[in-house]
Coordinates of C-alpha atoms in Angstrom, one line a residue:
Chain A
X519 CA 194.2 22.8 191.7
X520 CA 193.9 22.5 195.5
X521 CA 197.6 23.5 196.0
X522 CA 197.0 26.6 193.8
X523 CA 194.1 27.8 195.8
X524 CA 195.9 27.3 199.1
X525 CA 198.8 29.3 197.8
X526 CA 196.5 32.1 196.6
X527 CA 195.0 32.9 200.0
X528 CA 191.5 33.9 201.0
X529 CA 190.3 36.3 198.3
X530 CA 189.6 35.1 194.9
X531 CA 193.0 34.0 194.0
X532 CA 192.4 31.7 191.2
X533 CA 192.1 34.3 188.5
X534 CA 195.1 36.2 189.6
X535 CA 197.0 33.1 190.3
X536 CA 196.0 31.7 187.0
X537 CA 196.7 35.0 185.2
X538 CA 200.1 35.2 186.8
X539 CA 201.0 31.7 186.2
X540 CA 199.2 30.7 183.0
X541 CA 198.4 33.7 180.7
X542 CA 197.8 31.3 177.9
X543 CA 194.8 29.9 179.6
X544 CA 193.3 33.3 180.2
X545 CA 193.8 34.2 176.6
X546 CA 192.2 31.0 175.7
X547 CA 189.3 31.7 178.0
X548 CA 188.9 35.2 176.7
X549 CA 189.1 33.9 173.2
X550 CA 186.7 31.2 173.9
X551 CA 184.4 33.7 175.6
X552 CA 184.3 35.9 172.6
X553 CA 184.1 32.9 170.4
X554 CA 181.3 31.5 172.4
X555 CA 179.4 34.8 172.4
X556 CA 179.9 35.1 168.8
X557 CA 178.6 31.6 168.3
X558 CA 175.6 32.4 170.5
X559 CA 174.9 35.5 168.5
X560 CA 175.2 33.7 165.2
X561 CA 172.8 31.0 166.3
X562 CA 170.4 33.6 167.6
X563 CA 170.6 35.4 164.3
X564 CA 169.9 32.2 162.4
X565 CA 167.0 31.4 164.6
X566 CA 165.4 34.8 164.2
X567 CA 166.0 34.8 160.5
X568 CA 164.3 31.4 160.2
X569 CA 161.3 32.5 162.1
X570 CA 161.1 35.7 160.1
X571 CA 161.3 33.8 156.9
X572 CA 158.6 31.4 158.0
X573 CA 156.2 34.1 159.1
X574 CA 156.8 36.0 155.9
X575 CA 156.1 32.9 154.0
X576 CA 152.9 32.3 156.0
X577 CA 151.8 35.9 155.5
X578 CA 152.6 35.7 151.8
X579 CA 150.5 32.5 151.5
X580 CA 147.5 34.0 153.2
X581 CA 147.7 37.3 151.3
X582 CA 148.2 35.4 148.0
X583 CA 145.2 33.1 148.4
X584 CA 143.0 35.8 149.8
X585 CA 143.8 38.0 146.8
X586 CA 143.2 35.1 144.5
X587 CA 139.7 34.5 145.9
X588 CA 138.6 38.1 146.5
X589 CA 140.2 40.1 143.7
X590 CA 140.9 37.9 140.7
X591 CA 137.2 37.0 139.9
X592 CA 136.4 40.7 140.3
X593 CA 139.1 41.8 137.9
X594 CA 137.9 39.2 135.3
X595 CA 134.3 40.2 135.6
X596 CA 135.0 43.9 135.4
X597 CA 137.1 43.3 132.3
X598 CA 134.3 41.4 130.7
X599 CA 131.9 44.1 131.6
X600 CA 134.2 46.6 130.0
X601 CA 134.5 44.5 126.9
X602 CA 130.7 44.3 126.7
X603 CA 130.3 48.0 127.1
X604 CA 132.8 48.6 124.3
X605 CA 131.1 46.2 122.1
X606 CA 127.7 47.9 122.7
X607 CA 129.3 51.3 122.1
X608 CA 130.7 50.1 118.8
X609 CA 127.3 48.7 117.8
X610 CA 125.6 51.9 118.8
X611 CA 128.1 54.1 116.9
X612 CA 127.7 51.9 113.8
X613 CA 123.9 52.4 114.0
X614 CA 122.3 49.8 111.8
X615 CA 125.3 47.9 110.7
X616 CA 124.8 44.1 111.1
X617 CA 125.8 43.1 114.6
X618 CA 129.2 41.7 115.2
X619 CA 129.2 37.9 115.7
X620 CA 130.4 36.4 118.9
X621 CA 134.1 36.1 119.6
X622 CA 135.5 32.9 118.2
X623 CA 136.0 30.3 120.9
X624 CA 139.4 29.7 122.2
X625 CA 139.3 26.1 121.9
X626 CA 138.8 24.1 118.7
X627 CA 135.3 23.4 117.7
X628 CA 134.9 19.7 117.4
X629 CA 131.4 19.6 116.1
X630 CA 128.4 17.6 117.2
X631 CA 129.1 14.0 117.1
X632 CA 126.7 11.7 118.7
X633 CA 128.0 8.3 117.9
X634 CA 131.4 6.6 118.2
X635 CA 133.4 7.9 115.3
X636 CA 136.8 8.2 113.9
X637 CA 137.4 11.5 112.2
X638 CA 140.5 13.1 110.7
X639 CA 141.0 16.8 111.0
X640 CA 143.6 19.1 109.8
X641 CA 144.1 22.4 111.4
X642 CA 145.2 24.3 114.4
X643 CA 144.7 23.3 117.9
X644 CA 146.1 24.4 121.2
X645 CA 148.6 21.9 122.6
X646 CA 148.9 21.0 126.2
X647 CA 151.1 24.0 126.9
X648 CA 148.6 26.3 125.4
X649 CA 150.5 27.1 122.3
X650 CA 148.9 26.9 118.9
X651 CA 150.2 23.8 117.1
X652 CA 149.7 23.2 113.5
X653 CA 149.2 19.6 112.6
X654 CA 146.8 16.9 111.9
X655 CA 144.8 15.0 114.3
X656 CA 142.2 12.3 114.4
X657 CA 139.5 12.1 117.0
X658 CA 138.3 9.0 118.6
X659 CA 135.2 10.0 120.2
X660 CA 134.3 7.7 123.0
X661 CA 132.1 9.8 125.1
X662 CA 130.2 12.6 123.6
X663 CA 127.7 14.6 125.5
X664 CA 126.3 16.5 122.6
X665 CA 123.8 19.0 123.4
X666 CA 125.2 21.7 121.2
X667 CA 126.8 23.3 124.1
X668 CA 129.5 21.0 125.5
X669 CA 131.3 18.4 123.6
X670 CA 133.9 16.2 125.2
X671 CA 136.3 14.4 122.9
X672 CA 139.4 12.4 123.2
X673 CA 141.8 13.3 120.4
X674 CA 145.4 12.7 119.4
X675 CA 147.6 15.0 117.6
X676 CA 150.9 14.9 115.7
X677 CA 153.0 17.2 113.7
X678 CA 153.3 16.2 110.1
X679 CA 157.0 16.3 110.1
X680 CA 157.2 13.7 112.8
X681 CA 156.6 10.2 111.7
X682 CA 156.2 9.1 115.3
X683 CA 152.7 8.0 116.2
X684 CA 150.7 10.8 117.5
X685 CA 150.4 11.2 121.2
X686 CA 147.0 10.7 122.7
X687 CA 145.8 13.9 124.3
X688 CA 142.6 14.7 125.9
X689 CA 141.2 17.9 124.8
X690 CA 138.0 19.5 125.9
X691 CA 136.4 21.5 123.2
X692 CA 133.6 23.8 124.1
X693 CA 131.3 25.2 121.5
X694 CA 129.5 28.3 122.7
Chain B
X98 CA 111.5 55.2 147.5
X99 CA 112.5 58.8 147.8
X100 CA 114.6 58.9 144.7
X101 CA 113.2 61.0 141.9
X102 CA 115.7 60.6 139.2
X103 CA 116.3 57.1 138.1
X104 CA 120.0 56.2 138.4
X105 CA 122.1 56.0 135.3
X106 CA 120.7 59.1 133.6
X107 CA 122.9 62.2 133.3
X108 CA 121.4 65.4 134.5
X109 CA 122.0 68.4 132.3
X110 CA 120.9 72.0 132.8
X111 CA 117.3 72.5 133.7
X112 CA 116.7 69.0 134.9
X113 CA 119.6 69.3 137.4
X114 CA 118.3 72.5 138.9
X115 CA 114.7 71.3 139.1
X116 CA 115.8 68.1 140.9
X117 CA 117.9 70.1 143.3
X118 CA 115.0 72.5 144.1
X119 CA 112.8 69.5 144.7
X120 CA 115.2 68.0 147.2
X121 CA 115.6 71.3 149.0
X122 CA 111.9 71.7 149.2
X123 CA 111.6 68.2 150.7
X124 CA 114.1 69.0 153.5
X125 CA 112.5 72.3 154.4
X126 CA 108.9 70.9 154.3
X127 CA 107.8 69.6 157.6
X128 CA 107.8 65.8 157.8
X129 CA 104.3 64.5 157.5
X130 CA 104.2 62.1 160.4
X131 CA 100.8 60.9 159.5
X132 CA 101.9 59.5 156.2
X133 CA 105.0 57.5 157.0
X134 CA 105.8 54.6 154.7
X135 CA 105.3 51.0 155.9
X136 CA 108.4 49.5 157.4
X137 CA 109.8 46.2 156.2
X138 CA 109.1 43.1 158.2
X139 CA 111.0 42.6 161.5
X140 CA 112.8 39.4 160.3
X141 CA 114.0 41.2 157.2
X142 CA 115.7 44.0 159.1
X143 CA 119.1 43.0 158.0
X144 CA 118.0 42.1 154.5
X145 CA 120.5 44.1 152.5
X146 CA 123.4 43.0 154.7
X147 CA 122.3 39.4 154.6
X148 CA 122.0 39.5 150.8
X149 CA 125.4 40.9 150.3
X150 CA 127.3 39.1 153.0
X151 CA 125.7 35.7 153.3
X152 CA 125.1 34.0 150.1
X153 CA 124.5 30.3 150.1
X154 CA 128.0 28.9 150.1
X155 CA 128.1 25.2 149.3
X156 CA 130.7 22.6 148.7
X157 CA 130.7 20.1 145.8
X158 CA 128.5 20.2 142.8
X159 CA 125.0 21.6 142.6
X160 CA 122.6 21.4 139.7
X161 CA 119.2 23.1 139.8
X162 CA 116.6 22.8 137.2
X163 CA 113.3 24.7 137.3
X164 CA 110.6 24.0 134.8
X165 CA 107.5 26.0 134.5
X166 CA 104.5 24.0 133.5
X167 CA 102.0 26.9 133.8
X168 CA 102.1 30.5 134.6
X169 CA 101.5 29.7 138.2
X170 CA 102.9 26.2 138.7
X171 CA 106.5 25.0 138.3
X172 CA 108.5 22.0 139.2
X173 CA 112.1 21.9 140.3
X174 CA 114.7 19.2 140.3
X175 CA 117.9 19.7 142.2
X176 CA 121.0 17.4 142.5
X177 CA 123.7 18.1 145.1
X178 CA 126.8 16.1 145.6
X179 CA 129.6 16.9 147.9
X180 CA 131.0 16.6 151.4
X181 CA 128.7 17.7 154.2
X182 CA 130.1 18.8 157.5
X183 CA 129.2 17.0 160.7
X184 CA 129.6 19.2 163.8
X185 CA 132.2 17.6 166.0
X186 CA 133.7 18.5 169.3
X187 CA 137.3 18.5 168.1
X188 CA 138.6 21.4 166.2
X189 CA 138.8 19.3 163.0
X190 CA 135.8 19.3 160.8
X191 CA 134.5 15.9 159.8
X192 CA 133.2 15.7 156.3
X193 CA 131.2 12.9 154.9
X194 CA 130.5 12.8 151.1
X195 CA 126.8 12.7 150.4
X196 CA 124.6 13.1 147.4
X197 CA 121.0 13.8 147.2
X198 CA 118.2 14.7 144.9
X199 CA 115.5 17.1 145.7
X200 CA 112.2 17.4 144.0
X201 CA 110.0 20.4 144.5
X202 CA 106.8 21.9 143.3
X203 CA 105.9 25.6 143.5
X204 CA 102.5 27.2 143.1
X205 CA 102.7 31.0 143.0
X206 CA 99.5 33.0 142.8
X207 CA 98.8 36.6 143.6
X208 CA 97.4 35.8 147.0
X209 CA 98.9 32.4 147.8
X210 CA 102.2 30.8 147.4
X211 CA 102.8 27.1 148.1
X212 CA 106.3 25.6 148.0
X213 CA 107.1 22.0 148.7
X214 CA 110.4 20.1 148.6
X215 CA 111.2 16.5 149.1
X216 CA 114.7 15.1 149.5
X217 CA 116.0 11.6 149.0
X218 CA 117.0 11.3 152.6
X219 CA 113.4 11.6 153.6
X220 CA 113.1 15.2 154.5
X221 CA 110.1 17.2 153.6
X222 CA 109.9 21.0 153.5
X223 CA 106.7 22.9 153.0
X224 CA 106.1 26.6 152.9
X225 CA 102.8 28.4 152.6
X226 CA 102.2 32.1 152.3
X227 CA 98.7 33.3 152.0
X228 CA 97.2 36.8 152.1
X229 CA 94.0 36.2 154.0
X230 CA 92.9 39.8 153.6
X231 CA 94.6 43.0 152.5
X232 CA 96.3 43.5 155.8
X233 CA 96.5 40.0 157.3
X234 CA 98.9 37.4 155.9
X235 CA 99.5 33.9 157.1
X236 CA 102.9 32.1 156.7
X237 CA 103.6 28.6 157.6
X238 CA 106.8 26.7 157.5
X239 CA 107.1 23.0 158.1
X240 CA 110.1 20.6 158.1
X241 CA 109.5 16.9 158.6
X242 CA 112.3 14.4 159.0
X243 CA 112.6 10.7 159.6
X244 CA 114.5 11.2 162.8
X245 CA 112.2 11.6 165.8
X246 CA 112.0 14.9 167.5
X247 CA 113.6 16.7 164.6
X248 CA 110.5 17.9 162.8
X249 CA 109.2 21.4 163.4
X250 CA 106.4 23.6 162.3
X251 CA 106.2 27.3 162.5
X252 CA 103.1 29.5 161.9
X253 CA 103.2 33.3 161.5
X254 CA 100.4 35.7 161.4
X255 CA 101.4 39.1 160.0
X256 CA 99.3 42.2 160.4
X257 CA 100.3 45.2 158.3
X258 CA 99.0 48.6 159.4
X259 CA 99.5 52.0 157.8
X260 CA 103.0 52.6 159.2
X261 CA 103.5 49.6 161.4
X262 CA 103.7 45.8 161.2
X263 CA 103.1 43.3 163.9
X264 CA 103.6 39.6 163.8
X265 CA 102.6 36.6 166.0
X266 CA 104.6 33.4 165.8
X267 CA 103.6 30.0 166.9
X268 CA 105.8 27.0 166.7
X269 CA 105.8 23.4 167.9
X270 CA 107.5 22.7 171.1
X271 CA 105.5 25.5 172.7
X272 CA 107.3 28.3 170.9
X273 CA 105.6 31.7 171.0
X274 CA 106.8 34.9 169.6
X275 CA 105.6 38.4 168.8
X276 CA 107.2 41.3 167.1
X277 CA 106.2 44.9 166.3
X278 CA 107.9 47.4 164.1
X279 CA 106.9 51.0 163.6
X280 CA 108.1 53.8 161.2
X281 CA 109.1 56.7 163.3
X282 CA 110.4 59.0 160.6
X283 CA 110.5 58.5 156.8
X284 CA 113.9 57.0 157.2
X285 CA 113.9 55.4 160.7
X286 CA 111.9 52.5 162.0
X287 CA 112.1 50.9 165.4
X288 CA 110.9 47.6 166.6
X289 CA 110.8 45.1 169.4
X290 CA 110.1 41.4 169.8
X291 CA 109.5 38.9 172.6
X292 CA 109.6 35.2 172.5
X293 CA 109.1 32.3 174.8
X294 CA 110.4 28.8 174.2
X295 CA 108.6 26.3 176.4
X296 CA 110.7 23.3 175.6
X297 CA 114.0 25.0 176.6
X298 CA 112.3 27.2 179.2
X299 CA 113.8 30.3 177.7
X300 CA 112.3 33.7 177.1
X301 CA 113.8 36.8 175.6
X302 CA 113.2 40.3 174.5
X303 CA 114.9 42.1 171.6
X304 CA 115.0 45.6 170.2
X305 CA 115.9 46.6 166.7
X306 CA 116.2 49.8 164.6
X307 CA 116.8 50.5 161.0
X308 CA 117.8 53.7 159.3
X309 CA 117.7 53.8 155.6
X310 CA 118.2 56.4 152.9
X311 CA 118.7 56.1 149.2
X312 CA 122.4 55.4 149.5
X313 CA 122.7 53.5 152.7
X314 CA 121.0 51.2 155.1
X315 CA 122.1 50.9 158.7
X316 CA 120.4 48.5 161.1
X317 CA 121.0 47.3 164.6
X318 CA 119.5 44.6 166.8
X319 CA 119.9 43.7 170.4
X320 CA 118.4 40.6 172.1
X321 CA 118.5 39.4 175.6
X322 CA 119.9 36.1 174.4
X323 CA 123.2 37.9 174.2
X324 CA 123.1 38.8 170.6
X325 CA 124.0 42.2 169.4
X326 CA 124.2 42.8 165.6
X327 CA 124.9 45.9 163.7
X328 CA 125.2 46.2 160.0
X329 CA 125.8 48.9 157.5
X330 CA 125.4 48.8 153.7
X331 CA 126.5 51.5 151.4
X332 CA 125.3 51.6 147.9
X333 CA 128.3 53.1 146.1
X334 CA 126.7 53.0 142.6
X335 CA 123.8 51.1 141.1
X336 CA 126.0 48.1 140.4
X337 CA 128.2 48.1 143.5
X338 CA 127.4 48.0 147.2
X339 CA 129.7 47.5 150.1
X340 CA 128.5 46.0 153.4
X341 CA 129.9 45.5 156.8
X342 CA 128.6 43.6 159.8
X343 CA 129.4 43.5 163.5
X344 CA 128.2 40.7 165.7
X345 CA 128.8 40.6 169.4
X346 CA 127.6 38.1 171.9
X347 CA 127.8 39.8 175.2
X348 CA 127.2 36.6 177.2
X349 CA 130.0 34.6 175.6
X350 CA 132.2 37.6 174.6
X351 CA 132.4 36.5 171.0
X352 CA 133.0 39.2 168.4
X353 CA 132.9 38.8 164.7
X354 CA 133.4 41.6 162.1
X355 CA 133.0 41.0 158.5
X356 CA 133.2 43.3 155.4
X357 CA 132.2 42.5 151.9
X358 CA 131.3 43.8 148.5
X359 CA 128.5 43.0 146.1
X360 CA 128.9 43.6 142.4
X361 CA 125.8 43.2 140.4
X362 CA 127.0 43.4 136.8
X363 CA 125.0 42.6 133.8
X364 CA 126.4 39.2 133.1
X365 CA 127.4 38.3 136.6
X366 CA 126.9 38.8 140.2
X367 CA 129.9 38.6 142.4
X368 CA 129.9 38.8 146.2
X369 CA 133.1 38.6 148.3
X370 CA 133.6 38.8 152.0
X371 CA 136.4 38.8 154.5
X372 CA 135.9 38.0 158.2
X373 CA 137.7 38.5 161.4
X374 CA 137.7 34.8 162.0
X375 CA 140.3 34.5 159.3
X376 CA 137.7 33.4 156.7
X377 CA 137.4 34.8 153.2
X378 CA 134.8 33.7 150.8
X379 CA 133.4 34.6 147.4
X380 CA 130.4 33.7 145.4
X381 CA 130.0 34.2 141.7
X382 CA 126.8 33.7 139.6
X383 CA 127.5 34.1 135.9
X384 CA 124.9 34.2 133.2
X385 CA 126.1 32.0 130.4
X386 CA 122.9 32.1 128.4
X387 CA 119.3 33.0 128.8
X388 CA 118.1 31.1 131.9
X389 CA 121.4 29.4 132.4
X390 CA 123.5 30.4 135.3
X391 CA 126.9 29.1 136.4
X392 CA 127.7 29.3 140.1
X393 CA 131.0 29.2 141.8
X394 CA 131.5 29.3 145.5
X395 CA 134.7 29.4 147.5
X396 CA 135.4 29.6 151.2
X397 CA 138.8 29.7 152.8
X398 CA 139.2 29.4 156.5
X399 CA 142.8 30.2 157.3
X400 CA 142.5 29.6 161.0
X401 CA 141.0 26.1 160.8
X402 CA 142.7 25.4 157.5
X403 CA 139.4 24.3 156.0
X404 CA 138.9 25.1 152.3
X405 CA 135.6 24.6 150.5
X406 CA 134.9 25.0 146.9
X407 CA 131.8 24.4 144.9
X408 CA 130.5 24.8 141.4
X409 CA 127.1 24.4 139.9
X410 CA 124.6 25.2 137.2
X411 CA 121.1 26.7 137.5
X412 CA 118.7 26.3 134.7
X413 CA 115.5 28.1 134.7

């Protein structure tokens, strides 16, 4: 390297010298410059994209939870109010017809049981996924807070085709 | 107040024109400055905004039971279980789970009202409200605790004139306060207050104004302690009202803006609010049955990442 610079003179000789003498190196340098710039650009892009994704995720989380707290109860309540209005309108339009009974509860009524009991029921209940399941079940009531309003019972269910022992499932039945 | 037609009725034909002519007459008639209505008390200036924007959020479980023994006398039992926040210097909130039971007795008469509450951690709250004469009322508020120097008593004397109200306040620790509010027009009332706290050697002056019509209430308050609060409540319909609030502390340069809604439906009352501190909250009271209310409270603080949820039941 020292012999090269002395040969080149005072002005910046190295490049010319190197370009005259070793074009391959210049090509390589150019290539590597472009390549390095490309790599830099790629890493910048990845960095910016990651940040964008993170901030979008944060914004989506904040927007989602805020919507859940502010708007969802409102929608539910307004829907109930509308249903109540429709019901009243129906009653008014019928004018004297006996009033429609309350809507059937969504959960299975389990009845008022005040002592430890074993009871066999056949019917329809909602499974853990929320789908109606036809089957038989027996209830082992261990804790029953019976006030006529809320009953808590532990019950197991099984489908009659299965001969497997029924799975124990905790179901909350509310009688309104 | 000035509304002639009760909301919810539809106006048809003759009724509509007569109501309109009545309103037009009112505007053209000279305002009778001798017969202004009595303003609302000074401390209830921001009443509508407070009711809509600041319900009692809580965390944990709450159960209230009120039983009336008489027409005038009732007892109340209340159970509260949940984490309670301890103010700390660091940005994190320290929460300690506590549970307590509160027993209370209320006596409500035409002229007097006595309310007392006792908690299991030894605190005693007592409130007395008594109409001594037609115009003069006495209010007293006492809070006694086990810890020394934490008990305080406050005594208020309210005098209600034809279109003004004045109040004198005495508290323990040499706390003196006086306030005066006057109706200036049928819709506008202005007031001022002074207070002096002997213990902290502070004194202050404050001014307030309130403009209210059928559909909206706007109120503002400035105090020399640095507090400036403006609020605006618009009654969009008989069930819905929207409220916003602006609080500025010009000494510590602290600004807070909040906006919220208040839906008072037949079966439920829902209040929601969003804040400029990154805090959104909602409060739902649903009527399950006669005398049975189910309460849900939610408070999300996105800045501090502090989330509080509570549920409860109110009977009676």
